[in-house]
Every structure is written in C-alpha cells, then in structure tokens.
Coordinates of C-alpha atoms in Angstrom, one line a residue:
X21 CA 103.7 141.1 85.8
X22 CA 107.3 140.0 86.2
X23 CA 109.4 140.4 89.3
X24 CA 113.0 141.2 89.7
X25 CA 115.1 138.0 89.6
X26 CA 116.9 138.5 92.9
X27 CA 113.6 138.6 94.8
X28 CA 111.8 135.7 93.1
X29 CA 114.1 132.7 93.0
X30 CA 113.2 131.7 96.5
X31 CA 109.5 131.5 95.7
X32 CA 109.6 130.2 92.0
X33 CA 106.4 128.1 92.5
X34 CA 104.4 131.5 92.7
X35 CA 105.7 132.8 89.4
X36 CA 103.6 132.3 86.3
X37 CA 105.4 130.1 83.8
X38 CA 105.4 132.7 81.0
X39 CA 107.0 135.2 83.3
X40 CA 109.6 132.6 84.4
X41 CA 110.8 132.2 80.9
X42 CA 111.6 135.8 80.6
X43 CA 113.7 136.1 83.7
X44 CA 117.4 136.4 83.7
X45 CA 119.4 133.3 84.8
X46 CA 120.3 133.3 88.5
X47 CA 123.9 133.5 89.6
X48 CA 125.1 129.9 89.6
X49 CA 128.4 131.0 91.2
X50 CA 126.5 132.3 94.4
X51 CA 127.1 129.1 96.4
X52 CA 125.9 128.3 99.9
X53 CA 126.7 125.4 102.1
X54 CA 124.1 122.7 102.1
X55 CA 125.8 120.3 104.6
X56 CA 129.3 119.9 105.9
X57 CA 131.0 117.9 108.7
X58 CA 133.5 119.7 111.0
X59 CA 135.9 116.8 110.4
X60 CA 136.1 113.5 108.7
X61 CA 133.6 111.3 110.5
X62 CA 134.8 108.8 113.1
X63 CA 136.4 105.6 111.9
X64 CA 137.1 106.9 108.4
X65 CA 140.4 108.0 106.8
X66 CA 141.1 109.7 103.5
X67 CA 143.0 107.8 100.7
X68 CA 143.2 110.9 98.7
X69 CA 141.6 112.0 95.4
X70 CA 140.2 109.4 93.0
X71 CA 141.7 108.9 89.6
X72 CA 140.6 111.3 86.8
X73 CA 138.6 108.7 85.2
X74 CA 136.4 108.0 88.2
X75 CA 132.7 108.6 87.8
X76 CA 129.8 108.5 90.1
X77 CA 126.0 108.7 89.8
X78 CA 124.5 111.7 91.6
X79 CA 121.0 111.6 93.0
X80 CA 119.2 114.9 93.6
X81 CA 116.1 114.8 95.8
X82 CA 113.8 117.5 94.4
X83 CA 111.1 119.0 96.7
X84 CA 107.6 118.0 95.7
X85 CA 105.3 120.6 94.3
X86 CA 102.6 119.6 96.7
X87 CA 104.7 119.1 99.9
X88 CA 102.0 117.4 102.1
X89 CA 100.1 115.6 99.4
X90 CA 101.7 112.2 100.0
X91 CA 101.3 112.4 103.7
X92 CA 97.7 113.1 103.4
X93 CA 97.2 110.2 101.0
X94 CA 99.1 107.9 103.2
X95 CA 96.9 108.6 106.3
X96 CA 93.8 108.2 104.1
X97 CA 94.7 104.8 102.9
X98 CA 96.2 103.6 106.2
X99 CA 93.5 104.9 108.7
X100 CA 90.7 102.4 109.5
X101 CA 87.3 104.2 109.1
X102 CA 88.5 106.5 106.4
X103 CA 86.5 106.1 103.1
X104 CA 89.8 105.5 101.2
X105 CA 91.2 103.0 103.7
X106 CA 93.0 100.2 101.9
X107 CA 93.0 101.9 98.5
X108 CA 96.6 101.8 98.2
X109 CA 98.3 103.8 95.5
X110 CA 99.9 102.7 92.3
X111 CA 103.4 103.5 91.3
X112 CA 102.1 106.2 88.9
X113 CA 99.8 107.7 91.5
X114 CA 102.7 108.1 94.0
X115 CA 104.8 109.6 91.3
X116 CA 102.1 112.2 90.5
X117 CA 101.8 113.2 94.2
X118 CA 105.6 113.7 94.7
X119 CA 106.6 115.2 91.4
X120 CA 108.6 118.5 91.6
X121 CA 107.1 121.7 90.2
X122 CA 108.0 122.4 86.5
X123 CA 109.8 125.6 87.7
X124 CA 112.0 123.5 89.8
X125 CA 112.8 121.1 87.0
X126 CA 113.5 124.0 84.6
X127 CA 115.7 125.7 87.2
X128 CA 117.8 122.6 87.9
X129 CA 118.2 121.9 84.2
X130 CA 119.4 125.4 83.7
X131 CA 122.0 124.9 86.4
X132 CA 123.1 121.6 84.8
X133 CA 123.4 123.2 81.3
X134 CA 125.5 126.0 82.9
X135 CA 127.9 123.3 84.0
X136 CA 127.8 121.4 80.7
X137 CA 125.9 118.4 82.2
X138 CA 123.5 116.7 79.8
X139 CA 119.9 117.5 80.8
X140 CA 118.6 114.1 79.8
X141 CA 118.6 113.0 83.4
X142 CA 115.7 110.8 84.6
X143 CA 113.4 111.1 87.6
X144 CA 113.8 108.1 89.9
X145 CA 113.1 106.9 93.4
X146 CA 109.4 107.1 93.0
X147 CA 109.3 110.3 91.0
X148 CA 111.1 113.2 92.7
X149 CA 114.7 112.3 92.5
X150 CA 116.8 113.4 89.5
X151 CA 119.6 110.9 88.7
X152 CA 122.7 111.9 86.8
X153 CA 124.6 109.0 85.6
X154 CA 128.4 108.7 85.2
X155 CA 129.4 112.2 86.3
X156 CA 133.1 112.6 86.6
X157 CA 134.3 113.4 90.1
X158 CA 135.9 116.6 88.9
X159 CA 132.6 117.7 87.4
X160 CA 130.7 116.7 90.6
X161 CA 133.3 118.9 92.5
X162 CA 132.4 121.8 90.2
X163 CA 128.7 121.3 90.5
X164 CA 128.6 121.0 94.3
X165 CA 131.6 123.0 95.5
X166 CA 132.8 119.7 96.9
X167 CA 136.1 117.9 97.4
X168 CA 135.3 114.2 96.7
X169 CA 137.9 111.8 98.0
X170 CA 138.3 108.1 98.6
X171 CA 137.7 107.1 102.2
X172 CA 138.4 103.9 103.9
X173 CA 136.8 102.5 107.1
X174 CA 139.6 101.9 109.6
X175 CA 138.1 98.6 110.8
X176 CA 136.2 97.0 108.0
X177 CA 138.6 98.4 105.2
X178 CA 135.5 99.2 103.0
X179 CA 136.2 102.1 100.5
X180 CA 133.7 104.7 99.5
X181 CA 133.7 108.1 97.6
X182 CA 132.5 110.9 99.7
X183 CA 133.0 114.5 100.5
X184 CA 132.9 116.1 104.0
X185 CA 131.0 119.1 102.7
X186 CA 129.0 120.3 99.7
X187 CA 127.2 123.4 98.6
X188 CA 124.5 124.5 96.2
X189 CA 123.7 127.8 94.4
X190 CA 121.5 129.9 96.6
X191 CA 118.8 129.8 94.1
X192 CA 118.5 126.0 94.4
X193 CA 118.2 125.6 98.2
X194 CA 114.5 126.0 98.1
X195 CA 114.2 123.3 95.3
X196 CA 116.8 120.6 96.1
X197 CA 116.3 118.7 99.4
X198 CA 119.6 116.7 99.3
X199 CA 122.3 115.2 97.0
X200 CA 123.8 111.8 97.3
X201 CA 126.3 110.5 97.5
X202 CA 127.8 113.5 99.4
X203 CA 128.3 113.7 103.3
X204 CA 126.5 110.4 104.3
X205 CA 129.3 108.3 105.6
X206 CA 127.6 104.9 106.2
X207 CA 129.9 102.7 108.3
X208 CA 129.2 99.5 106.1
X209 CA 129.5 97.1 109.0
X210 CA 130.0 98.8 112.3
X211 CA 127.1 101.2 112.0
X212 CA 124.6 98.5 111.1
X213 CA 122.8 96.8 113.8
X214 CA 124.4 93.4 114.4
X215 CA 123.0 90.5 116.4
X216 CA 125.1 89.6 119.5
X217 CA 126.0 85.9 119.4
X218 CA 126.8 83.1 121.8
X219 CA 127.9 79.7 120.8
X220 CA 125.6 76.6 121.0
X221 CA 126.2 72.9 120.2
X222 CA 126.3 71.0 117.1
X223 CA 123.0 70.5 115.3
X224 CA 123.3 66.8 115.0
X225 CA 120.0 65.7 116.5
X226 CA 116.5 66.7 116.0
X227 CA 114.9 68.9 118.8
X228 CA 111.7 67.6 120.0
X229 CA 110.0 70.1 122.4
X230 CA 106.4 71.0 122.9
X231 CA 105.4 74.7 123.5
X232 CA 104.6 73.7 127.2
X233 CA 108.2 72.3 127.7
X234 CA 109.7 75.4 126.2
X235 CA 107.7 77.7 128.5
X236 CA 108.8 75.6 131.4
X237 CA 112.4 75.7 130.3
X238 CA 112.2 79.5 129.5
X239 CA 110.9 80.2 133.0
X240 CA 114.0 78.6 134.4
X241 CA 116.2 80.1 131.8
X242 CA 117.5 76.7 130.9
X243 CA 116.6 76.7 127.3
X244 CA 116.3 78.9 124.2
X245 CA 113.6 80.7 122.2
X246 CA 112.6 78.8 119.0
X247 CA 109.7 79.0 116.6
X248 CA 107.4 76.6 118.5
X249 CA 107.6 78.7 121.6
X250 CA 107.1 81.9 119.6
X251 CA 104.0 80.5 117.7
X252 CA 102.6 79.5 121.1
X253 CA 103.5 82.9 122.8
X254 CA 102.1 85.0 119.9
X255 CA 99.1 82.8 119.4
X256 CA 99.7 81.9 115.7
X257 CA 100.3 78.2 116.1
X258 CA 97.0 77.0 114.5
X259 CA 97.0 79.4 111.5
X260 CA 97.8 77.9 108.1
X261 CA 98.6 80.5 105.4
X262 CA 96.2 80.4 102.4
X263 CA 97.4 83.1 100.1
X264 CA 100.9 81.9 99.5
X265 CA 100.4 82.6 95.7
X266 CA 99.9 86.2 96.3
X267 CA 101.5 87.2 99.7
X268 CA 105.3 87.7 100.0
X269 CA 107.5 88.4 103.0
X270 CA 110.7 90.2 102.1
X271 CA 114.0 90.7 104.0
X272 CA 116.6 93.3 103.3
X273 CA 120.2 92.2 103.6
X274 CA 123.2 94.6 103.6
X275 CA 127.0 94.3 104.2
X276 CA 127.5 91.2 102.2
X277 CA 125.4 89.0 104.5
X278 CA 123.9 85.9 102.8
X279 CA 121.6 83.1 104.1
X280 CA 122.5 79.4 103.7
X281 CA 119.7 77.0 102.3
X282 CA 121.1 74.0 104.0
X283 CA 121.1 75.7 107.4
X284 CA 117.4 76.7 106.6
X285 CA 116.5 73.1 105.9
X286 CA 118.2 72.0 109.1
X287 CA 116.5 74.7 111.2
X288 CA 113.0 74.0 109.8
X289 CA 113.5 70.2 110.3
X290 CA 114.3 70.9 113.9
X291 CA 111.8 73.5 114.8
X292 CA 108.9 73.3 112.3
X293 CA 107.7 69.8 111.6
X294 CA 105.7 70.7 108.4
X295 CA 108.4 73.2 107.0
X296 CA 110.9 70.7 105.5
X297 CA 110.4 72.4 102.1
X298 CA 111.2 75.9 103.1
X299 CA 113.3 78.0 100.8
X300 CA 113.8 81.5 99.7
X301 CA 114.5 83.6 96.6
X302 CA 117.5 85.9 96.4
X303 CA 117.3 89.2 94.5
X304 CA 120.7 91.0 94.0
X305 CA 120.4 94.9 94.1
X306 CA 123.2 97.2 93.1
X307 CA 125.9 94.7 92.9
X308 CA 124.7 92.8 95.9
X309 CA 126.4 89.4 96.0
X310 CA 125.2 86.0 97.1
X311 CA 127.5 83.3 98.3
X312 CA 125.6 80.6 100.3
X313 CA 129.0 79.0 101.2
X314 CA 129.9 82.1 103.1
X315 CA 126.7 82.7 105.3
X316 CA 126.2 85.4 107.8
X317 CA 124.5 85.1 111.2
X318 CA 122.2 88.0 110.5
X319 CA 121.1 86.7 107.2
X320 CA 120.5 83.1 108.6
X321 CA 118.6 84.6 111.5
X322 CA 116.3 86.7 109.4
X323 CA 115.5 84.0 106.9
X324 CA 115.0 81.2 109.5
X325 CA 112.7 83.2 111.8
X326 CA 110.7 84.6 109.0
X327 CA 110.2 81.1 107.7
X328 CA 109.7 79.7 111.2
X329 CA 106.7 82.0 111.8
X330 CA 105.2 82.5 108.4
X331 CA 105.9 79.2 106.4
X332 CA 104.9 78.4 103.7
X333 CA 104.7 82.1 102.8
X334 CA 107.3 82.8 100.1
X335 CA 110.5 84.6 101.3
X336 CA 112.5 87.0 99.2
X337 CA 115.9 88.0 100.4
X338 CA 117.2 91.3 98.9
X339 CA 121.1 91.3 98.8
X340 CA 121.9 95.0 98.6
X341 CA 125.3 96.2 97.6
X342 CA 127.2 99.5 97.5
X343 CA 128.0 99.4 93.9
X344 CA 131.5 99.6 92.4
X345 CA 134.0 101.0 94.9
X346 CA 131.2 101.6 97.4
X347 CA 130.1 104.8 95.6
X348 CA 126.3 104.5 96.5
X349 CA 124.1 104.7 99.5
X350 CA 122.7 101.2 99.9
X351 CA 119.4 102.4 101.4
X352 CA 118.8 104.7 98.3
X353 CA 119.8 101.9 95.9
X354 CA 117.4 99.4 97.6
X355 CA 114.5 101.8 97.9
X356 CA 114.8 102.9 94.2
X357 CA 114.7 99.3 93.3
X358 CA 111.6 98.7 95.4
X359 CA 109.7 101.7 94.3
X360 CA 110.2 100.7 90.7
X361 CA 108.5 97.4 91.3
X362 CA 105.0 97.0 89.7
X363 CA 102.0 96.2 92.0
X364 CA 102.2 92.5 91.1
X365 CA 105.8 92.2 92.3
X366 CA 106.0 94.4 95.4
X367 CA 106.1 92.5 98.7
X368 CA 103.4 93.0 101.3
X369 CA 105.7 92.9 104.3
X370 CA 109.4 93.8 104.6
X371 CA 111.7 93.2 107.5
X372 CA 114.9 95.2 108.0
X373 CA 117.3 94.7 110.9
X374 CA 119.9 97.4 110.2
X375 CA 120.3 100.8 111.7
X376 CA 122.6 103.9 112.1
X377 CA 122.5 106.4 114.9
X378 CA 120.4 109.3 113.7
X379 CA 123.1 112.0 114.1
X380 CA 125.4 110.0 111.7
X381 CA 123.2 111.1 108.9
X382 CA 122.8 114.6 107.5
X383 CA 119.4 115.9 108.4
X384 CA 118.1 116.5 104.8
X385 CA 119.5 113.1 103.7
X386 CA 117.6 111.3 106.6
X387 CA 114.3 113.1 105.6
X388 CA 114.6 112.3 102.1
X389 CA 115.2 108.6 102.7
X390 CA 112.3 108.6 105.2
X391 CA 110.0 110.0 102.5
X392 CA 110.9 107.0 100.3
X393 CA 109.6 104.6 103.1
X394 CA 106.4 106.8 103.1
X395 CA 106.0 105.9 99.5
X396 CA 106.2 102.1 100.3
X397 CA 103.6 102.5 102.9
X398 CA 101.3 104.4 100.5
X399 CA 101.7 101.5 98.0
X400 CA 100.6 99.0 100.6
X401 CA 103.8 97.6 102.1
X402 CA 104.2 97.1 105.8
X403 CA 107.8 98.0 106.7
X404 CA 109.3 96.6 110.0
X405 CA 112.6 98.2 111.2
X406 CA 114.8 97.1 114.2
X407 CA 114.9 99.8 116.8
X408 CA 118.6 99.1 117.9
X409 CA 120.5 97.2 120.5
X410 CA 122.1 99.8 122.8
X411 CA 119.1 101.0 124.8
X412 CA 119.0 104.8 124.7
X413 CA 122.6 104.9 123.4
X414 CA 126.0 103.5 123.9
X415 CA 128.9 105.1 125.6
X416 CA 128.8 108.5 127.3
X417 CA 126.5 109.9 124.5
X418 CA 128.2 113.3 124.5
X419 CA 127.1 115.6 121.6
X420 CA 128.6 119.0 121.3
X421 CA 129.6 119.0 124.9
X422 CA 126.3 117.7 126.2
X423 CA 124.7 114.3 127.0
X424 CA 121.9 113.5 124.7
X425 CA 120.2 110.1 124.1
X426 CA 121.0 108.6 120.7
X427 CA 117.9 107.6 118.6
X428 CA 118.5 105.3 115.6
X429 CA 117.6 105.7 111.9
X430 CA 115.4 104.5 110.1
X431 CA 113.6 103.3 113.2
X432 CA 112.9 106.9 114.0
X433 CA 111.2 107.6 110.6
X434 CA 107.4 108.1 111.2
X435 CA 106.5 106.1 108.2
X436 CA 107.8 102.8 109.3
X437 CA 107.0 100.4 112.1
X438 CA 109.8 100.2 114.6
X439 CA 110.4 96.9 116.5
X440 CA 111.8 96.8 120.0
X441 CA 112.8 93.8 122.2
X442 CA 111.4 91.8 125.0
X443 CA 112.7 88.9 127.1
X444 CA 111.5 86.0 129.2
X445 CA 108.0 84.8 130.1
X446 CA 105.9 86.7 131.1
X447 CA 107.6 89.2 128.9
X448 CA 109.6 92.1 130.1
X449 CA 111.5 94.8 128.3
X450 CA 114.9 93.6 126.9
X451 CA 117.7 95.8 128.4
X452 CA 119.1 96.2 125.0
X453 CA 115.9 97.5 123.3
X454 CA 116.6 100.6 121.4
X455 CA 114.1 103.4 121.9
X456 CA 113.6 107.0 122.5
X457 CA 112.6 110.3 120.6
X458 CA 113.8 111.6 117.3
X459 CA 115.8 114.7 117.1
X460 CA 115.0 114.9 113.3
X461 CA 111.3 114.0 112.9
X462 CA 108.3 115.4 114.6
X463 CA 105.8 113.4 116.7
X464 CA 103.2 112.0 114.1
X465 CA 99.6 112.5 114.8
X466 CA 98.8 108.7 115.2
X467 CA 100.8 108.5 118.3
X468 CA 100.1 111.9 120.0
X469 CA 97.7 110.5 122.7
X470 CA 100.0 107.4 123.5
X471 CA 103.1 109.5 123.9
X472 CA 101.4 112.2 125.9
X473 CA 100.2 109.6 128.3
X474 CA 103.7 108.3 128.7
X475 CA 105.1 111.7 129.5
X476 CA 102.4 112.1 132.2
X477 CA 103.8 108.9 133.9
X478 CA 107.5 109.8 133.2
X479 CA 107.4 113.3 134.5
X480 CA 110.5 115.5 134.3
X481 CA 113.0 112.6 134.3
X482 CA 115.7 112.9 131.6
X483 CA 113.9 116.0 130.2
X484 CA 117.2 117.5 129.0
X485 CA 118.4 114.3 127.3
X486 CA 115.8 113.9 124.6
X487 CA 113.5 115.8 122.2
X488 CA 109.9 115.6 123.7
X489 CA 108.5 116.8 120.5
X490 CA 110.1 114.0 118.5
X491 CA 108.7 110.9 117.0
X492 CA 108.7 108.2 119.7
X493 CA 109.9 104.6 118.9
X494 CA 109.6 101.6 118.9
X495 CA 105.9 100.9 118.0
X496 CA 105.8 97.2 118.9
X497 CA 108.2 94.5 120.3
X498 CA 109.0 90.8 120.4
X499 CA 111.5 88.4 121.9
X500 CA 115.1 89.5 121.6
X501 CA 117.1 87.2 123.9
X502 CA 118.3 83.6 123.7
X503 CA 117.2 83.2 120.0
X504 CA 118.5 79.9 118.7
X505 CA 119.6 79.7 115.1
X506 CA 121.4 77.2 112.9
X507 CA 124.7 78.4 111.5
X508 CA 127.1 76.2 109.6
X509 CA 125.1 73.2 110.9
X510 CA 125.7 74.3 114.6
X511 CA 123.5 75.9 117.1
X512 CA 124.2 79.6 117.8
X513 CA 122.3 81.8 120.2
X514 CA 121.6 85.4 119.3
X515 CA 120.2 88.5 120.9
X516 CA 119.1 91.9 119.7
X517 CA 116.2 93.6 118.0
X518 CA 117.7 91.9 114.8
X519 CA 115.8 88.9 116.2
X520 CA 112.6 90.7 117.2
X521 CA 112.1 92.2 113.7
X522 CA 111.7 89.1 111.5
X523 CA 109.5 87.6 114.3
X524 CA 107.1 90.6 114.2
X525 CA 107.3 90.7 110.3
X526 CA 106.3 87.0 110.3
X527 CA 103.2 87.8 112.4
X528 CA 102.3 90.8 110.2
X529 CA 102.8 88.6 107.1
X530 CA 100.3 86.1 108.5
X531 CA 97.8 88.9 109.0
X532 CA 98.4 90.1 105.4
X533 CA 97.9 86.5 104.2
X534 CA 94.5 86.3 106.0
X535 CA 93.5 89.6 104.6
X536 CA 94.4 88.6 101.0
X537 CA 92.8 85.2 101.5
X538 CA 89.5 86.9 102.3
X539 CA 89.6 89.1 99.3
X540 CA 90.8 92.3 101.1
X541 CA 93.7 94.6 100.8
X542 CA 97.0 94.1 102.6
X543 CA 97.5 96.2 105.8
X544 CA 100.2 98.5 104.3
X545 CA 101.4 101.2 106.7
X546 CA 100.5 99.7 110.1
X547 CA 100.8 102.5 112.7
X548 CA 97.4 104.2 112.4
X549 CA 95.8 100.8 112.9
X550 CA 98.2 99.7 115.7
X551 CA 97.8 102.9 117.7
X552 CA 94.0 102.7 117.2
X553 CA 91.7 99.6 117.3
X554 CA 94.7 97.1 117.1
X555 CA 96.0 98.1 120.6
X556 CA 93.6 95.6 122.2
X557 CA 95.4 92.9 120.4
X558 CA 98.9 93.6 121.8
X559 CA 100.4 92.3 125.0
X560 CA 101.4 95.4 127.0
X561 CA 104.8 95.2 128.6
X562 CA 105.0 97.0 131.9
X563 CA 108.3 96.0 133.4
X564 CA 112.0 96.6 132.5
X565 CA 113.9 99.5 131.0
X566 CA 116.5 100.2 128.3
X567 CA 119.6 101.5 130.0
X568 CA 122.3 103.5 128.1
X569 CA 124.2 106.8 128.1
X570 CA 125.2 106.0 131.8
X571 CA 121.5 106.1 132.7
X572 CA 118.8 103.6 133.6
X573 CA 117.0 104.5 130.3
X574 CA 113.3 104.8 129.9
X575 CA 111.0 102.5 131.8
X576 CA 108.4 100.2 130.3
X577 CA 105.0 101.3 131.7
X578 CA 101.3 100.6 131.1
X579 CA 100.5 101.7 127.7
X580 CA 103.1 102.8 125.1
X581 CA 106.7 103.4 126.1
X582 CA 110.0 104.1 124.3
X583 CA 111.2 100.6 125.1
X584 CA 108.6 98.2 123.9
X585 CA 106.2 100.4 122.1
X586 CA 102.6 99.2 122.4
X587 CA 103.7 95.7 123.4
X588 CA 104.1 92.3 121.6
X589 CA 101.6 90.8 119.1
X590 CA 98.8 88.4 119.8
X591 CA 98.0 87.0 116.3
X592 CA 94.5 85.7 116.9
X593 CA 93.4 88.9 118.7
X594 CA 94.8 91.0 116.0
X595 CA 93.1 88.9 113.4
X596 CA 89.8 89.6 115.0
X597 CA 90.6 93.4 115.0
X598 CA 91.4 93.6 111.3
X599 CA 89.5 96.4 109.6

C-alpha cells in the first residue's frame, strides 16, 4: 500500500519501488539549512560575485544504501585471525558496498530535473558521489539556496569559490550527506601542516658517520637525525627490498610543493651509500603543477626520507592542485583520483603530511572525506597521516567561549594511521606532537582497550577540554626533531610530524615489501593489527607531553597515549609479527 508523500520521504528506503513511482513529487522549495558559518571564516575576504560565465563542478555525497557494509568489510580484511583477513576488495566490490539506494538516485535526479540540470551525472569517488560538471554559479545558487562568491586568503592570496552557507530540500537531508565545494574553506597554505625549519650549512662535502657515531652525537645534541641513524634506531638497516617491481610508496603533495631530483641525489649520496640511483615519479592531479626548479622543503623532506628508509622501493609523488581558480577541494580531487586507480596501479603505502584543525571543516564534509579513506583501506592501502605540530592546540583554544583542545583532520579519521612525533635517544615524546580526541568521530573498536587504559592513568585531568568518547590519535610515532634534509644544495634542519610521517611510511613500505616478496597480501589498513599482535613490535614511549592551549597537554605513559600513540616502530620485531 502507498503512504502519503509528506510522511514518507524521510524513509524512502522502506517504500516499495512500484509505490514510489506513484508518489507525488516532494516540495523542492521546502529548503532547510545543511551547513552555514556564522561569518566568513578567519583569514578569508570576499571579492564579490563571480562573473556570469563562471562554472563549478558540484560533488554530492549520497548516503550508502547499506550504511555499515563497508565498515564491516574493512574490519574483516584488516583484522588478523579473521577468515577474510588480507582479501582486500576490488574497485568494483567497494563501489557495490557504498552505492546509494535506487530511491535516493531517483529522488536526487527528480530534484535536478526540477531545476533543469541534466540527469546524466556520473557516480564518482568510489561509487556514492554524484558529480555534476560545469554547473553555472547562478544555477548552483538556485539548487543549494547558496550565495557563491570569490574569496581570497588574506595571507597567501589564493582565490577560491565558496559559499558561507547552503541548504537542501528537506526531502533530501536523509539522502545527501554533503555537497562540495560549499562551506569548506581550506586555507591553502596556512592551515596545512608545515615543517618548522632551521638553517644548516652548505652541502659541499660527503657526510661519513656510522650509526654509533650518530647515537653518540644525538645523546649530546650535537648532531642531526639522518637515515643511517633512523635505520639503526628502527632496526631496518639490514633489510634489502625484494619486491620493488610490485611495491610502491606514494606521497601526497599539496599547496604547490615540489621535490627536486638533484637535491634527492645529493641527499642519498650523503646519507645512503647504495642509493645513488634514487628517483621518483611525479603524477599531477587536478592541475597540480611540477617545477623542480622551485622546490619546497616539505616535498624534499618527504621524498628524501621515504627514499632514505625504503630505497630502492619506487616513490610516486602526487602533486595535487585546486583546479582552475581554486574551485575544488584538493582532498576530494586526490581521493577521487586514487579510488579510480585499478588494483595494479594503486600504491600499497601512502604518506601525507598535511592537516587542518577539525573544527575548520563542516562535520558532514569531514565524515564524507573520512569515508573515502576507508575505501582506500579496504582496497589494501596503508595510509599514514601526520598528527600535527601544535600539541593539543595552538593559542588559547577558545571555542564558543570555552577552552577546548583542537584535534586535527584527517589524523582524527578512524580509517587512517596517525603519526605523532618523538625526539632524542632514548626516545621521548616530542613537545610539538599533535594528539588528542576527535569531536567528530567516535572511538573505533580496535582502540577501545588501549584508550580505556590511558584514561585510568589520566584520571579527571582536562576532562572538560576534550571528548572522552572520540577517536584517539596518534596511533604510532617517530623522530620529529633535528631532521636534516638537502634543500637547494644546502643543509636544512626541520622539525614536525611532517618528518615523522614519511619515516613511518618508509618502515611500513618495507613491511609491505616483505609481505609481497613472500607471496602474501599487503597490510592495508594497519590499525587492527597495530593495536593487536603488533603492539609487541613497537617501542613504547613513556616520557614527555604535548603542551598546547595554555596547558601541559597529555602525558606520554606506559601503553597508548594521545602523544606518541602505541610508540615507534621496530622493523625486525614487526616483521616477525606479520600475520
């Protein structure tokens, strides 16, 4: 039997398809706000309305028909001991799990038809995003009850097209998770995590130092961290990669940061005696550029330390742009590209050293992007994300008149492995190490016991400053201070979890290399393994803290903590604990 239209459109999945076809169309003028900022986000200024000829691509994240199907599948293929462990999904299998209900598609297409938008839009981003290409800004305003304008960042001068608020018909709120680009004001440079830098000397002579010398120097704080020390510290010095024809380590690069091949050669000559042939492949995504004559410290850091740990594993550098006039969200563009790769082309390990504060993103947008990382994990990719460089948060951390710690995104996403920072030898927590608890994402099952134990140690300290039910991060850590790179043929010394992340990614890539060389599957989503049997292969960090928000921050303690996670990696021990 058919139900009255006004009582059914919030539960369309329960309506038989034949009945659905007979229903009257919903009121497309019954608009309800989906998300809006109270004011233009900080550091942005309006330049006014774009020209009448301006178009944008709109991406609509549609809610999957089976909401928990992909989460279930991810845990199955990522949990050692499960019968499906390691049976990572294909692109087509993921698309089937995340596809929207046919009623959702029909409803959205009816709405688009009402506004005169062609219904030939394609499903993208793994299978549950509807992409509308070349939509005029005036038409986008009509669709979304929006007011798109050109906005310029006051410091970087980057220009993007955004709206401070948008709406959807009430009938669509249960079917559309988010629309982009709308209210996500990514600060193209200032919001991203950037390594802190100190100058070094000219790189005019080869560095000859044994791991023992480096340990002695580091104890006296007289020298710098380099690949020989790291390979000794993390117990990977004797491993020689054997699956370099099948195993790939990828790096995401944003904000027009490019590596330099000459600096990489110089770096490897100095710090990796057998790595003189090191190189990398650049893939340009969404108008991402590549100018090796204008290198960036972040890009050089990532490529040099990924190579310094994992050589001769092939390195791919994704240069990700914003598209013409900064119209697009770079994370969405990059993840759409990655999820469209076939199994033979998708990398086994990815390192990403960029972040925003969580509250700078609309909640629905953050969750939709996090779900795309989940798709990568289900397809067998290990994703390492920097946890941030401001401890529990910079400044006074006032939010709506209250002090709250400031977690970072996407490190707070439950489906990535977040990397914090350590310093010195023996290792202690790096004071800059980002960490805490998400306000957006619930604590995942795999870390329930570890986080509960931490709270038993912490007690009520800071209880009003964070979400005790949120996803805790980071998951793992590595050296973040006094990291020496080559930049324009000179030594530079960097610090930050931007340094820690490619180091850990290099270790994980070696583990993936070993797995593949033994005829086994890559590790994929790491966290169920890390919080399980792999804990015995990590160096627990029990001293230091991550101050911020005018507090001492969280302490590093025995077991997991929101400063260094479970600890730093020991390659040989982890190798023996591989499933």
